[in-house]
Amino acid sequence: VTVSVLYCCVGHKNRANMGIFSSKEKLHIITCGLDNGGKSTIINALKPTQLRNDNISATVGYTVEEFEKGKVSFTVFDMGGAKQFRQSWQGYYKNVQGVIFVIDSTDKLRLVLVREEIRMLIEHDDLRGVPILFFANKADLPGAKTPQELTDELGLSEMIVDRPYNIFASDARRGHGLEEGINWLTNRLVKS
């Protein structure tokens, strides 16, 4: 398995043409969500075991992770979720084929902000029709909202009408729910 982990300041168009994963289906995914939701932990858990990092810290700006999973090679843009970084997300939307949006299912106080970020994401022209995989992360913790509760409270069914989406409960630290979610997204994007 050939994997490159690239940090900051490298254009993904150039990497896509390098031929690193020539025999695999190539997918460009962006991972968004508020800070402290578990985005980097989820991406780390999706990577092959030998490539995982034991020390995950908050993403400053963004990182790019490249790895293979089955017959697919992923280039994943892990976007920092802190307020000062969220405005830069849209600069990475072009040529993205799928979105992973991570929600901290225990953070009830910021659901209004989550809804607003989702609204801005789905209204962006570069993401029209792009499938969205939601992870309701930290589902293992007390007080965590279920995927159905989040769907209802965020108004996802009313807000998202022009693309496929799904929401999966996840526990990024243990890997629960991640395979089901990434398989759903991959099945929407890969030609049979």
Coordinates of C-alpha atoms in Angstrom, one line a residue:
V1 CA 0.0 0.0 0.0
T2 CA 1.4 3.4 -1.0
V3 CA 0.2 6.2 1.1
S4 CA 1.2 9.9 1.3
V5 CA 0.3 12.1 4.2
L6 CA 0.6 15.7 3.1
Y7 CA 0.3 18.8 5.3
C8 CA -0.7 22.2 4.1
C9 CA 0.2 24.2 1.0
V10 CA 0.0 21.5 -1.6
G11 CA -2.6 21.7 -4.4
H12 CA -4.7 18.6 -4.7
K13 CA -5.0 18.9 -8.5
N14 CA -1.3 18.2 -8.8
R15 CA -1.4 15.2 -6.4
A16 CA -4.4 13.8 -8.3
N17 CA -2.3 13.7 -11.4
M18 CA 0.8 12.1 -9.9
G19 CA -0.4 8.6 -10.5
I20 CA 0.2 7.5 -6.9
F21 CA -2.9 5.2 -7.0
S22 CA -3.1 4.4 -10.7
S23 CA -5.3 1.2 -10.5
K24 CA -7.8 2.4 -7.9
E25 CA -10.9 4.6 -8.0
K26 CA -9.8 8.0 -6.7
L27 CA -12.1 10.0 -4.4
H28 CA -11.6 13.5 -3.1
I29 CA -13.4 14.0 0.2
I30 CA -13.6 17.0 2.5
T31 CA -14.2 16.5 6.2
C32 CA -15.9 19.4 8.0
G33 CA -17.6 20.1 11.3
L34 CA -17.1 22.3 14.4
D35 CA -13.9 22.0 16.5
N36 CA -13.6 19.2 18.9
G37 CA -16.1 17.0 17.0
G38 CA -13.7 14.2 16.2
K39 CA -12.9 14.8 12.5
S40 CA -9.2 13.9 12.7
T41 CA -9.9 10.9 15.0
I42 CA -12.4 9.6 12.4
I43 CA -10.0 10.0 9.5
N44 CA -7.3 8.3 11.5
A45 CA -9.6 5.4 12.3
L46 CA -10.5 5.0 8.7
K47 CA -6.8 4.6 7.6
P48 CA -5.2 1.2 7.5
T49 CA -4.0 0.1 11.0
Q50 CA -0.3 0.4 10.2
L51 CA -0.8 4.1 9.1
R52 CA -2.7 5.3 12.1
N53 CA -1.3 8.0 14.4
D54 CA -1.4 7.5 18.1
N55 CA -1.3 11.2 18.8
I56 CA -4.3 13.1 17.4
S57 CA -4.4 16.9 18.0
A58 CA -6.7 19.7 16.9
T59 CA -6.3 20.5 13.2
V60 CA -4.8 23.9 12.6
G61 CA -5.9 25.1 9.1
Y62 CA -6.2 21.8 7.3
T63 CA -4.3 18.6 6.6
V64 CA -4.5 16.2 3.7
E65 CA -4.5 12.5 4.2
E66 CA -4.1 10.0 1.4
F67 CA -4.8 6.3 1.9
E68 CA -6.3 3.2 0.3
K69 CA -9.4 1.3 1.5
G70 CA -10.4 -1.7 -0.5
K71 CA -10.6 -0.7 -4.2
V72 CA -10.6 3.0 -3.5
S73 CA -7.9 5.6 -2.9
F74 CA -9.0 8.5 -0.7
T75 CA -7.6 12.0 -0.6
V76 CA -9.3 13.5 2.5
F77 CA -9.1 17.2 3.3
D78 CA -9.4 17.4 7.1
M79 CA -10.5 21.0 7.7
G80 CA -10.0 22.7 11.1
G81 CA -13.3 23.4 12.8
A82 CA -12.3 26.3 14.9
K83 CA -14.1 29.6 14.1
Q84 CA -11.0 31.2 12.5
F85 CA -10.7 28.3 10.1
R86 CA -14.3 27.7 9.0
Q87 CA -14.3 30.5 6.5
S88 CA -11.5 28.8 4.6
W89 CA -13.5 25.6 4.0
Q90 CA -15.1 26.9 0.8
G91 CA -11.6 27.3 -0.8
Y92 CA -11.4 23.5 -0.9
Y93 CA -14.8 22.6 -2.2
K94 CA -14.0 22.6 -5.9
N95 CA -13.5 19.0 -7.3
V96 CA -14.6 17.4 -4.1
Q97 CA -16.8 14.3 -4.7
G98 CA -18.1 13.8 -1.2
V99 CA -18.5 15.5 2.1
I100 CA -18.1 14.0 5.6
F101 CA -19.6 16.3 8.2
V102 CA -18.9 15.4 11.8
I103 CA -21.3 16.4 14.5
D104 CA -20.4 16.1 18.2
S105 CA -23.7 14.5 19.3
T106 CA -23.1 15.6 22.9
D107 CA -22.7 19.3 22.1
K108 CA -26.3 20.5 22.3
L109 CA -25.4 24.1 22.8
R110 CA -23.9 24.5 19.4
L111 CA -26.5 22.8 17.2
V112 CA -27.7 26.2 15.9
L113 CA -24.1 26.9 14.7
V114 CA -23.9 23.3 13.2
R115 CA -27.1 23.9 11.3
E116 CA -25.8 27.2 9.9
E117 CA -22.5 25.6 8.8
I118 CA -24.5 22.8 7.0
R119 CA -26.7 25.4 5.4
M120 CA -23.8 27.3 4.0
L121 CA -22.1 24.1 2.8
I122 CA -25.1 22.8 0.9
E123 CA -25.8 26.2 -0.7
H124 CA -22.3 26.5 -2.1
D125 CA -22.2 26.2 -5.9
D126 CA -19.1 23.9 -5.9
L127 CA -21.0 21.3 -3.8
R128 CA -24.3 21.2 -5.6
G129 CA -25.5 17.5 -5.6
V130 CA -22.4 16.2 -3.7
P131 CA -23.4 13.5 -1.3
I132 CA -23.0 14.2 2.5
L133 CA -22.1 11.6 5.1
F134 CA -22.9 12.8 8.6
F135 CA -21.3 11.2 11.6
A136 CA -23.1 11.7 14.9
N137 CA -19.9 11.2 16.8
K138 CA -19.3 10.5 20.5
A139 CA -22.5 8.4 20.4
D140 CA -21.0 6.3 23.2
L141 CA -21.1 9.2 25.7
P142 CA -24.0 9.9 28.1
G143 CA -26.5 12.4 26.7
A144 CA -25.5 11.9 23.1
K145 CA -28.3 12.6 20.6
T146 CA -29.3 9.8 18.2
P147 CA -29.0 10.3 14.5
Q148 CA -32.8 10.7 14.3
E149 CA -32.8 13.3 17.0
L150 CA -30.0 15.2 15.2
T151 CA -31.8 14.9 11.8
D152 CA -35.0 16.3 13.4
E153 CA -33.3 19.1 15.4
L154 CA -31.1 20.2 12.5
G155 CA -33.9 20.0 10.0
L156 CA -31.8 17.9 7.6
S157 CA -34.8 16.4 5.8
E158 CA -36.1 19.9 4.9
M159 CA -32.7 21.5 4.3
I160 CA -31.1 18.8 2.1
V161 CA -33.3 18.0 -0.9
D162 CA -30.8 18.0 -3.8
R163 CA -28.4 15.2 -2.9
P164 CA -28.1 12.0 -1.1
Y165 CA -27.2 12.2 2.6
N166 CA -27.2 9.8 5.6
I167 CA -26.3 10.1 9.2
F168 CA -24.5 7.4 11.2
A169 CA -23.9 7.2 15.0
S170 CA -20.2 6.8 15.6
D171 CA -17.6 6.4 18.3
A172 CA -14.4 7.5 16.6
R173 CA -12.1 6.3 19.4
R174 CA -13.4 2.7 19.1
G175 CA -14.2 2.9 15.4
H176 CA -17.9 2.1 15.8
G177 CA -20.1 3.2 12.9
L178 CA -17.3 4.4 10.7
E179 CA -17.1 1.5 8.3
E180 CA -20.9 1.6 7.7
G181 CA -20.7 5.3 7.1
I182 CA -17.7 5.3 4.7
N183 CA -19.2 2.3 2.8
W184 CA -22.4 4.2 2.3
L185 CA -20.5 7.2 0.9
T186 CA -18.2 5.1 -1.2
N187 CA -21.2 3.2 -2.7
R188 CA -22.7 6.6 -3.8
L189 CA -19.5 7.7 -5.5
V190 CA -17.8 4.6 -7.0
K191 CA -19.0 3.3 -10.3
S192 CA -19.8 -0.5 -10.2

